[in-house]
CSV table of C-alpha atoms (C1' of nucleotides) in Angstrom, one decimal:
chain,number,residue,atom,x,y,z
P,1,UNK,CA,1.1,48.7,14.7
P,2,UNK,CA,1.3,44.7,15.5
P,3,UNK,CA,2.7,42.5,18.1
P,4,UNK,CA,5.8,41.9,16.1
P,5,UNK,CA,6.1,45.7,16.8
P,6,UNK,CA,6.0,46.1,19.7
P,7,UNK,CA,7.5,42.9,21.4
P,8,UNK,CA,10.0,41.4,18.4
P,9,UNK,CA,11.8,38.6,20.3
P,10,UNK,CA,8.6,36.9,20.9
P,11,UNK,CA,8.3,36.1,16.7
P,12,UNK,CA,10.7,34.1,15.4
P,13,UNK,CA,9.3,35.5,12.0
P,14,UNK,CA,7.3,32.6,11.2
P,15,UNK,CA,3.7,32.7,10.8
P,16,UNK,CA,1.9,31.0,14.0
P,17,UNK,CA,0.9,28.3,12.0
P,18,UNK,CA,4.3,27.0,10.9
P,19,UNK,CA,5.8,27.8,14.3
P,20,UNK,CA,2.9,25.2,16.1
P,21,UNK,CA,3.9,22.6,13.3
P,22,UNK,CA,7.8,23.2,14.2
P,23,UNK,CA,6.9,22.8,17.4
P,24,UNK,CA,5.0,18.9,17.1
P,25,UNK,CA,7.9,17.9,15.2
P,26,UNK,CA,10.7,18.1,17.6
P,27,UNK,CA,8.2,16.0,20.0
P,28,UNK,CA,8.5,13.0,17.8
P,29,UNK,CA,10.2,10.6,19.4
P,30,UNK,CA,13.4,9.1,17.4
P,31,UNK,CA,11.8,5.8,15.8
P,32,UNK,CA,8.6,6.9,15.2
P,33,UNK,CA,7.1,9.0,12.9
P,34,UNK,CA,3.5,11.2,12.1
P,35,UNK,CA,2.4,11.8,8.7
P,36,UNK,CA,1.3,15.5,7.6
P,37,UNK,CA,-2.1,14.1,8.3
P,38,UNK,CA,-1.3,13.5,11.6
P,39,UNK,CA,0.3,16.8,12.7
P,40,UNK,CA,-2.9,18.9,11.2
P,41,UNK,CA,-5.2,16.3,13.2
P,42,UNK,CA,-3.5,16.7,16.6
P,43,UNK,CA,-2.9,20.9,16.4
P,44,UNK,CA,-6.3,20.8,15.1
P,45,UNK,CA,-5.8,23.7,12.5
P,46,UNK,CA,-5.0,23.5,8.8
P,47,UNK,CA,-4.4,19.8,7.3
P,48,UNK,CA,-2.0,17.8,5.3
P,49,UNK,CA,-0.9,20.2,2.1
P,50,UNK,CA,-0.6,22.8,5.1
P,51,UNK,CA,1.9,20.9,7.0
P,52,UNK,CA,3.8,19.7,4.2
P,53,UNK,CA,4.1,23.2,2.9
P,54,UNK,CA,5.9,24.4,6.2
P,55,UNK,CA,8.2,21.3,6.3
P,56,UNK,CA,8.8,22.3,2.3
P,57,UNK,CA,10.1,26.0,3.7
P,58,UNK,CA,11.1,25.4,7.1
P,59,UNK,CA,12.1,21.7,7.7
P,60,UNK,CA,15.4,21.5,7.9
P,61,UNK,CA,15.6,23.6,11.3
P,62,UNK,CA,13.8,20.3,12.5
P,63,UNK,CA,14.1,16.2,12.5
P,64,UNK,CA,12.4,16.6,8.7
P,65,UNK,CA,12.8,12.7,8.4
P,66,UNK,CA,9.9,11.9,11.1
P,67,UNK,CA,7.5,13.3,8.9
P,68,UNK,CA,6.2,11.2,5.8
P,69,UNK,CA,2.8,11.2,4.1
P,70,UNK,CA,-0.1,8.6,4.8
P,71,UNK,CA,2.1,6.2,2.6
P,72,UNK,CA,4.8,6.3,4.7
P,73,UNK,CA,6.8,8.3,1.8
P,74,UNK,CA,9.3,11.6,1.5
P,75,UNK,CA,10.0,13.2,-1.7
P,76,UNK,CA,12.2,11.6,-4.2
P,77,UNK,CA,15.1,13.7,-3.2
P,78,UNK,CA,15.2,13.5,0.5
P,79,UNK,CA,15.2,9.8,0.8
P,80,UNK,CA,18.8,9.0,0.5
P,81,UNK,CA,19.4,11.3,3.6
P,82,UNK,CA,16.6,10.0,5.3
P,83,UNK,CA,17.4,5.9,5.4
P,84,UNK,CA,20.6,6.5,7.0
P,85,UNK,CA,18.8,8.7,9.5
P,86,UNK,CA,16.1,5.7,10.0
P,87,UNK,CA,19.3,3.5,10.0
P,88,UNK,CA,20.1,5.1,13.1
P,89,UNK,CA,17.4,5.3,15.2
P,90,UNK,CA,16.1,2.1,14.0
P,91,UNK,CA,12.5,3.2,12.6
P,92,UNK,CA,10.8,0.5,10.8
P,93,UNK,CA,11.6,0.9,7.1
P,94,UNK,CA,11.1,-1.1,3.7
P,95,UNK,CA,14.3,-0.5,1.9
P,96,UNK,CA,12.9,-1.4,-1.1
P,97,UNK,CA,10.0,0.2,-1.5
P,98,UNK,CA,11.6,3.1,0.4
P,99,UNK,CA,9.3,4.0,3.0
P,100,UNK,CA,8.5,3.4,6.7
P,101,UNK,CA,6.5,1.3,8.2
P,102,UNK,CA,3.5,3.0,9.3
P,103,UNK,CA,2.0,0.3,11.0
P,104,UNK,CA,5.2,0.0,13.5
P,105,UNK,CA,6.2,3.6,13.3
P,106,UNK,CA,3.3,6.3,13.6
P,107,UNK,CA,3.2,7.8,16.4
P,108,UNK,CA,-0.3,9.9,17.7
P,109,UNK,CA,1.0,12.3,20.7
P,110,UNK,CA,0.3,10.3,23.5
T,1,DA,C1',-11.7,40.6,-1.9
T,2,DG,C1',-10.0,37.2,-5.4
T,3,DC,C1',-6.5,34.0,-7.3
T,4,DT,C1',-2.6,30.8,-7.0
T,5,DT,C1',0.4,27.7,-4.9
T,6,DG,C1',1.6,23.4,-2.7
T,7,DA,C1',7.1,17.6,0.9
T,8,DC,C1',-1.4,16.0,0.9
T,9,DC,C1',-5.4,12.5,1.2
T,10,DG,C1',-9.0,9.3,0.1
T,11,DA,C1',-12.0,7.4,-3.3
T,12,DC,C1',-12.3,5.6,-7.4
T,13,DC,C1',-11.1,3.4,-11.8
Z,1,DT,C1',0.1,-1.3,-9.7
Z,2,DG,C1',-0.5,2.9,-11.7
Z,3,DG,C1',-3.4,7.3,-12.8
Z,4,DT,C1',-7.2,11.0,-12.2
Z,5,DC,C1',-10.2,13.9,-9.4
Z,6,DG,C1',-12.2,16.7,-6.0
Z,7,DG,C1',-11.5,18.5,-1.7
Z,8,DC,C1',-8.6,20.6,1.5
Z,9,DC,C1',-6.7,25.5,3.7
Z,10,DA,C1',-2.7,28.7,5.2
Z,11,DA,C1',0.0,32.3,2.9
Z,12,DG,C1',1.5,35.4,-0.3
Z,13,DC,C1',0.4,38.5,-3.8
DNA sequence: AGCTTGACCGACC
DNA sequence: TGGTCGGCCAAGC
């Protein structure tokens, strides 16, 4: 017998770990970013491969684009979709070497 | 109770 | 500018 048993609509499903990394995400304001670094560092549990595994599985319920490695990079595949994205909210991005500024970007909580 | 799998990271060459 | 390496740790099996 667990919680999940006994009081269902208060898990969405999701492990608690993924559901406090869900939840920094959709804090992140549009413009700015953290890395996966950054989200382990401020919920103080787990750390980078952590993060990115839950953004792997569950990003696309959330703004997936705000969160890029320490070199400011997504996978390959996601980068198309993600430059019109910074397009619109205007985050500091190198076209060319498609990734976002960090310096200018990152964003720590405040 | 192991073992494996990662949208990672920093140090180093 | 690349590549390798060791460390990292939640989750699933």
């Amino acid at each position: 017998m667990t919680t999940r048993d006994l009081v269902p609509e208060a898990d969405t499903g999701l492990p608690p770990f993924a559901r406090r990394v869900l939840r920094v995400v959709g804090i992140i304001p549009a413009g700015r970013v953290m890395t996966y670094g950054d989200i382990a560092e401020y919920l103080e549990e787990g750390g980078p491969r952590q993060v990115g595994a839950v953004m792997s599985r569950h990003g696309d319920a959330v703004p997936w684009w705000r969160v890029v490695n320490a070199g400011g990079e997504l996978p390959s595949h996601l980068r198309g979709e993600a430059s019109l994205h910074y397009d619109q909210e205007g985050t500091p991005y190198d076209k060319s070497r498609e990734r976002v500024n960090l310096r200018l970007a990152r964003w720590g909580g405040r």
